[in-house]
């Protein structure tokens, strides 16, 4: 679990306000890029390409998935510099694998998410595994800041990993649960809680709990 400051919550609220600008009738996403000194670099929300003819565009699924520029991408494009290694990203929903790789390529290694969103709930296992691989490989701090008064937040990659394990996705792969857990225990301050009975029965993993 990571600590969430009042400043983090403030910028997450900025991301929510940015999301309100989206014309998407079903999912409004906002993103804010902020320096370590807490100065806003850029903002973005999910939208069509700028100046696109509305008559040729649609918010209907699944076509909209091919037409919409995601909030994180708009924020990256709007930034007045390419190196964002001294910045943090605040977003209303967890990023998809495509947005995440561009965020990481810009140098950002600290991400705060307000809620899991459709990418986690309805995303493909391929996309979730890709997200998990990138977060682990780049040692990214990505925390989910739940809608409560808590000052702690779970790491997003732990939540993704647990879902992948439950789906049997990692069984028999080199990116298996044990090797990843070992890496996390060595390099990170947390490990995934695998105490769930179903996971124990299906995969035989020993329970791992958050370090003190």
mmCIF file of C-alpha atoms in Angstrom:
data_model
loop_
_atom_site.group_PDB
_atom_site.id
_atom_site.type_symbol
_atom_site.label_atom_id
_atom_site.label_comp_id
_atom_site.label_asym_id
_atom_site.label_seq_id
_atom_site.Cartn_x
_atom_site.Cartn_y
_atom_site.Cartn_z
ATOM 1 C CA UNK A 1 0.000 0.000 0.000
ATOM 2 C CA UNK A 2 1.242 3.496 -0.751
ATOM 3 C CA UNK A 3 0.576 6.791 0.921
ATOM 4 C CA UNK A 4 -1.735 9.254 -0.829
ATOM 5 C CA UNK A 5 -1.227 12.901 0.037
ATOM 6 C CA UNK A 6 -3.708 15.744 -0.049
ATOM 7 C CA UNK A 7 -1.819 17.057 -3.062
ATOM 8 C CA UNK A 8 -2.319 13.759 -4.880
ATOM 9 C CA UNK A 9 -6.048 13.907 -4.186
ATOM 10 C CA UNK A 10 -6.172 17.498 -5.405
ATOM 11 C CA UNK A 11 -4.632 16.609 -8.772
ATOM 12 C CA UNK A 12 -6.910 13.587 -9.093
ATOM 13 C CA UNK A 13 -9.809 16.020 -8.694
ATOM 14 C CA UNK A 14 -8.261 18.141 -11.463
ATOM 15 C CA UNK A 15 -8.259 15.036 -13.647
ATOM 16 C CA UNK A 16 -11.954 14.510 -12.891
ATOM 17 C CA UNK A 17 -12.717 18.087 -13.913
ATOM 18 C CA UNK A 18 -10.773 17.591 -17.133
ATOM 19 C CA UNK A 19 -12.793 14.440 -17.823
ATOM 20 C CA UNK A 20 -16.005 16.490 -17.722
ATOM 21 C CA UNK A 21 -14.942 18.114 -21.008
ATOM 22 C CA UNK A 22 -15.213 14.792 -22.851
ATOM 23 C CA UNK A 23 -18.164 14.351 -25.198
ATOM 24 C CA UNK A 24 -18.099 10.566 -24.826
ATOM 25 C CA UNK A 25 -21.600 9.687 -23.553
ATOM 26 C CA UNK A 26 -20.451 6.558 -21.702
ATOM 27 C CA UNK A 27 -16.916 7.037 -20.400
ATOM 28 C CA UNK A 28 -15.270 10.364 -19.582
ATOM 29 C CA UNK A 29 -11.546 10.162 -18.849
ATOM 30 C CA UNK A 30 -9.224 12.945 -17.723
ATOM 31 C CA UNK A 31 -5.446 13.133 -17.304
ATOM 32 C CA UNK A 32 -3.111 15.695 -15.760
ATOM 33 C CA UNK A 33 0.697 15.698 -15.991
ATOM 34 C CA UNK A 34 2.390 17.423 -13.056
ATOM 35 C CA UNK A 35 6.035 18.119 -12.179
ATOM 36 C CA UNK A 36 7.589 16.909 -8.934
ATOM 37 C CA UNK A 37 7.250 20.541 -7.815
ATOM 38 C CA UNK A 38 3.479 20.150 -8.360
ATOM 39 C CA UNK A 39 3.231 22.454 -11.352
ATOM 40 C CA UNK A 40 0.797 21.392 -14.090
ATOM 41 C CA UNK A 41 2.526 20.665 -17.398
ATOM 42 C CA UNK A 42 -0.481 19.617 -19.473
ATOM 43 C CA UNK A 43 -3.976 18.134 -19.346
ATOM 44 C CA UNK A 44 -6.091 15.974 -21.611
ATOM 45 C CA UNK A 45 -9.398 14.145 -21.987
ATOM 46 C CA UNK A 46 -10.682 11.437 -24.313
ATOM 47 C CA UNK A 47 -11.823 12.976 -27.588
ATOM 48 C CA UNK A 48 -11.885 12.658 -31.330
ATOM 49 C CA UNK A 49 -9.039 14.054 -33.422
ATOM 50 C CA UNK A 50 -9.016 17.855 -33.310
ATOM 51 C CA UNK A 51 -11.154 19.509 -35.999
ATOM 52 C CA UNK A 52 -12.494 16.171 -37.227
ATOM 53 C CA UNK A 53 -15.853 16.363 -39.010
ATOM 54 C CA UNK A 54 -18.515 15.189 -36.576
ATOM 55 C CA UNK A 55 -20.541 13.658 -39.387
ATOM 56 C CA UNK A 56 -17.776 11.136 -40.049
ATOM 57 C CA UNK A 57 -17.188 10.211 -36.393
ATOM 58 C CA UNK A 58 -19.223 8.107 -33.974
ATOM 59 C CA UNK A 59 -19.319 7.302 -30.266
ATOM 60 C CA UNK A 60 -20.869 3.922 -31.000
ATOM 61 C CA UNK A 61 -18.991 0.807 -29.913
ATOM 62 C CA UNK A 62 -16.869 -0.803 -31.180
ATOM 63 C CA UNK A 63 -15.973 1.783 -33.831
ATOM 64 C CA UNK A 64 -15.263 4.505 -31.272
ATOM 65 C CA UNK A 65 -12.335 2.449 -29.951
ATOM 66 C CA UNK A 66 -10.586 3.071 -33.274
ATOM 67 C CA UNK A 67 -11.462 6.777 -33.414
ATOM 68 C CA UNK A 68 -10.909 8.163 -29.924
ATOM 69 C CA UNK A 69 -7.655 9.705 -28.721
ATOM 70 C CA UNK A 70 -7.262 8.700 -25.082
ATOM 71 C CA UNK A 71 -6.833 11.276 -22.319
ATOM 72 C CA UNK A 72 -3.261 10.236 -21.521
ATOM 73 C CA UNK A 73 -2.240 10.562 -25.179
ATOM 74 C CA UNK A 74 -3.807 14.020 -25.439
ATOM 75 C CA UNK A 75 -1.954 15.099 -22.295
ATOM 76 C CA UNK A 76 1.354 13.800 -23.686
ATOM 77 C CA UNK A 77 0.781 15.529 -27.035
ATOM 78 C CA UNK A 78 -0.123 18.799 -25.285
ATOM 79 C CA UNK A 79 3.033 18.810 -23.151
ATOM 80 C CA UNK A 80 5.551 21.385 -24.360
ATOM 81 C CA UNK A 81 8.465 18.989 -23.935
ATOM 82 C CA UNK A 82 9.259 15.367 -24.754
ATOM 83 C CA UNK A 83 11.178 14.473 -21.574
ATOM 84 C CA UNK A 84 8.719 14.116 -18.709
ATOM 85 C CA UNK A 85 10.979 12.088 -16.418
ATOM 86 C CA UNK A 86 10.514 14.600 -13.607
ATOM 87 C CA UNK A 87 6.705 14.358 -13.805
ATOM 88 C CA UNK A 88 3.771 12.444 -12.351
ATOM 89 C CA UNK A 89 0.576 11.429 -14.134
ATOM 90 C CA UNK A 90 -2.880 11.653 -12.560
ATOM 91 C CA UNK A 91 -5.713 9.926 -14.435
ATOM 92 C CA UNK A 92 -9.325 9.103 -13.703
ATOM 93 C CA UNK A 93 -9.076 5.546 -15.081
ATOM 94 C CA UNK A 94 -6.304 2.962 -15.283
ATOM 95 C CA UNK A 95 -4.360 3.191 -18.568
ATOM 96 C CA UNK A 96 -4.529 0.700 -21.412
ATOM 97 C CA UNK A 97 -1.299 -0.909 -22.615
ATOM 98 C CA UNK A 98 -0.964 1.419 -25.616
ATOM 99 C CA UNK A 99 -1.238 4.585 -23.533
ATOM 100 C CA UNK A 100 0.982 3.157 -20.813
ATOM 101 C CA UNK A 101 3.893 2.425 -23.148
ATOM 102 C CA UNK A 102 3.797 5.996 -24.468
ATOM 103 C CA UNK A 103 3.596 7.365 -20.917
ATOM 104 C CA UNK A 104 6.624 5.288 -19.907
ATOM 105 C CA UNK A 105 8.501 6.273 -23.073
ATOM 106 C CA UNK A 106 8.099 9.923 -22.046
ATOM 107 C CA UNK A 107 9.955 9.153 -18.813
ATOM 108 C CA UNK A 108 7.051 9.218 -16.346
ATOM 109 C CA UNK A 109 7.430 6.618 -13.592
ATOM 110 C CA UNK A 110 4.808 7.764 -11.088
ATOM 111 C CA UNK A 111 1.099 7.307 -11.849
ATOM 112 C CA UNK A 112 -2.020 7.837 -9.737
ATOM 113 C CA UNK A 113 -5.357 6.383 -10.816
ATOM 114 C CA UNK A 114 -8.751 7.362 -9.412
ATOM 115 C CA UNK A 115 -10.563 4.142 -10.379
ATOM 116 C CA UNK A 116 -9.925 0.921 -12.270
ATOM 117 C CA UNK A 117 -12.337 1.673 -15.093
ATOM 118 C CA UNK A 118 -13.324 -0.340 -18.173
ATOM 119 C CA UNK A 119 -9.753 -1.211 -19.145
ATOM 120 C CA UNK A 120 -9.402 -3.362 -16.053
ATOM 121 C CA UNK A 121 -12.982 -4.587 -15.888
ATOM 122 C CA UNK A 122 -13.529 -5.419 -19.574
ATOM 123 C CA UNK A 123 -10.065 -5.312 -21.090
ATOM 124 C CA UNK A 124 -8.534 -8.343 -22.756
ATOM 125 C CA UNK A 125 -6.126 -10.528 -20.827
ATOM 126 C CA UNK A 126 -3.478 -9.702 -23.437
ATOM 127 C CA UNK A 127 -3.804 -6.005 -22.646
ATOM 128 C CA UNK A 128 -3.729 -6.564 -18.879
ATOM 129 C CA UNK A 129 -0.693 -8.825 -19.123
ATOM 130 C CA UNK A 130 1.098 -6.220 -21.232
ATOM 131 C CA UNK A 131 0.296 -3.565 -18.615
ATOM 132 C CA UNK A 132 1.613 -5.786 -15.851
ATOM 133 C CA UNK A 133 4.802 -6.590 -17.768
ATOM 134 C CA UNK A 134 5.577 -2.915 -18.424
ATOM 135 C CA UNK A 135 4.851 -1.770 -14.870
ATOM 136 C CA UNK A 136 7.102 -4.510 -13.500
ATOM 137 C CA UNK A 137 9.877 -4.009 -16.071
ATOM 138 C CA UNK A 138 10.059 -0.240 -15.542
ATOM 139 C CA UNK A 139 9.452 -0.382 -11.770
ATOM 140 C CA UNK A 140 6.626 2.120 -12.026
ATOM 141 C CA UNK A 141 4.776 3.443 -9.015
ATOM 142 C CA UNK A 142 1.119 3.144 -10.045
ATOM 143 C CA UNK A 143 -1.463 3.472 -7.294
ATOM 144 C CA UNK A 144 -5.242 3.231 -7.307
ATOM 145 C CA UNK A 145 -6.731 5.955 -5.133
ATOM 146 C CA UNK A 146 -10.125 4.658 -4.121
ATOM 147 C CA UNK A 147 -13.153 6.850 -3.447
ATOM 148 C CA UNK A 148 -12.884 7.057 0.324
ATOM 149 C CA UNK A 149 -11.063 8.976 3.044
ATOM 150 C CA UNK A 150 -8.173 6.535 3.157
ATOM 151 C CA UNK A 151 -4.632 7.844 2.814
ATOM 152 C CA UNK A 152 -3.415 4.515 1.400
ATOM 153 C CA UNK A 153 -3.828 2.999 -2.031
ATOM 154 C CA UNK A 154 -3.086 -0.444 -3.479
ATOM 155 C CA UNK A 155 -0.543 -0.778 -6.303
ATOM 156 C CA UNK A 156 -2.310 -1.259 -9.632
ATOM 157 C CA UNK A 157 0.045 -3.981 -10.857
ATOM 158 C CA UNK A 158 -0.807 -6.103 -7.814
ATOM 159 C CA UNK A 159 -4.496 -5.925 -8.686
ATOM 160 C CA UNK A 160 -3.801 -6.780 -12.330
ATOM 161 C CA UNK A 161 -1.513 -9.655 -11.370
ATOM 162 C CA UNK A 162 -4.088 -11.166 -9.048
ATOM 163 C CA UNK A 163 -6.735 -11.021 -11.795
ATOM 164 C CA UNK A 164 -4.370 -12.681 -14.271
ATOM 165 C CA UNK A 165 -3.553 -15.440 -11.798
ATOM 166 C CA UNK A 166 -7.242 -16.088 -11.129
ATOM 167 C CA UNK A 167 -7.808 -16.395 -14.875
ATOM 168 C CA UNK A 168 -4.955 -18.905 -15.105
ATOM 169 C CA UNK A 169 -3.200 -16.559 -17.523
ATOM 170 C CA UNK A 170 0.306 -16.844 -16.082
ATOM 171 C CA UNK A 171 0.411 -20.598 -15.567
ATOM 172 C CA UNK A 172 3.344 -22.230 -17.349
ATOM 173 C CA UNK A 173 4.847 -18.938 -18.578
ATOM 174 C CA UNK A 174 8.278 -17.509 -17.931
ATOM 175 C CA UNK A 175 6.379 -14.507 -16.617
ATOM 176 C CA UNK A 176 4.983 -16.841 -13.939
ATOM 177 C CA UNK A 177 3.669 -15.788 -10.558
ATOM 178 C CA UNK A 178 6.600 -17.077 -8.524
ATOM 179 C CA UNK A 179 9.319 -15.355 -10.547
ATOM 180 C CA UNK A 180 7.409 -12.074 -10.596
ATOM 181 C CA UNK A 181 6.670 -12.236 -6.880
ATOM 182 C CA UNK A 182 10.334 -12.899 -6.174
ATOM 183 C CA UNK A 183 11.278 -9.857 -8.208
ATOM 184 C CA UNK A 184 8.752 -7.668 -6.464
ATOM 185 C CA UNK A 185 9.880 -8.811 -3.014
ATOM 186 C CA UNK A 186 13.462 -7.936 -3.900
ATOM 187 C CA UNK A 187 12.883 -4.590 -5.560
ATOM 188 C CA UNK A 188 9.589 -3.282 -4.187
ATOM 189 C CA UNK A 189 8.042 -2.630 -0.784
ATOM 190 C CA UNK A 190 5.041 -4.835 -1.482
ATOM 191 C CA UNK A 191 4.080 -8.296 -2.670
ATOM 192 C CA UNK A 192 0.806 -9.683 -3.970
ATOM 193 C CA UNK A 193 -1.610 -11.249 -1.504
ATOM 194 C CA UNK A 194 -2.286 -14.722 -2.833
ATOM 195 C CA UNK A 195 -4.169 -15.952 0.214
ATOM 196 C CA UNK A 196 -7.405 -16.387 -1.736
ATOM 197 C CA UNK A 197 -8.517 -20.034 -1.425
ATOM 198 C CA UNK A 198 -9.340 -20.366 -5.120
ATOM 199 C CA UNK A 199 -5.875 -19.221 -6.140
ATOM 200 C CA UNK A 200 -4.282 -21.560 -3.600
ATOM 201 C CA UNK A 201 -6.230 -24.522 -4.931
ATOM 202 C CA UNK A 202 -5.663 -23.850 -8.624
ATOM 203 C CA UNK A 203 -2.064 -22.704 -8.570
ATOM 204 C CA UNK A 204 -0.588 -23.915 -5.301
ATOM 205 C CA UNK A 205 0.979 -20.566 -4.484
ATOM 206 C CA UNK A 206 2.004 -19.875 -0.925
ATOM 207 C CA UNK A 207 0.276 -16.871 0.664
ATOM 208 C CA UNK A 208 2.251 -13.647 0.298
ATOM 209 C CA UNK A 209 1.240 -10.601 2.285
ATOM 210 C CA UNK A 210 2.199 -6.980 2.216
ATOM 211 C CA UNK A 211 5.486 -6.256 3.922
ATOM 212 C CA UNK A 212 5.500 -4.138 7.046
#
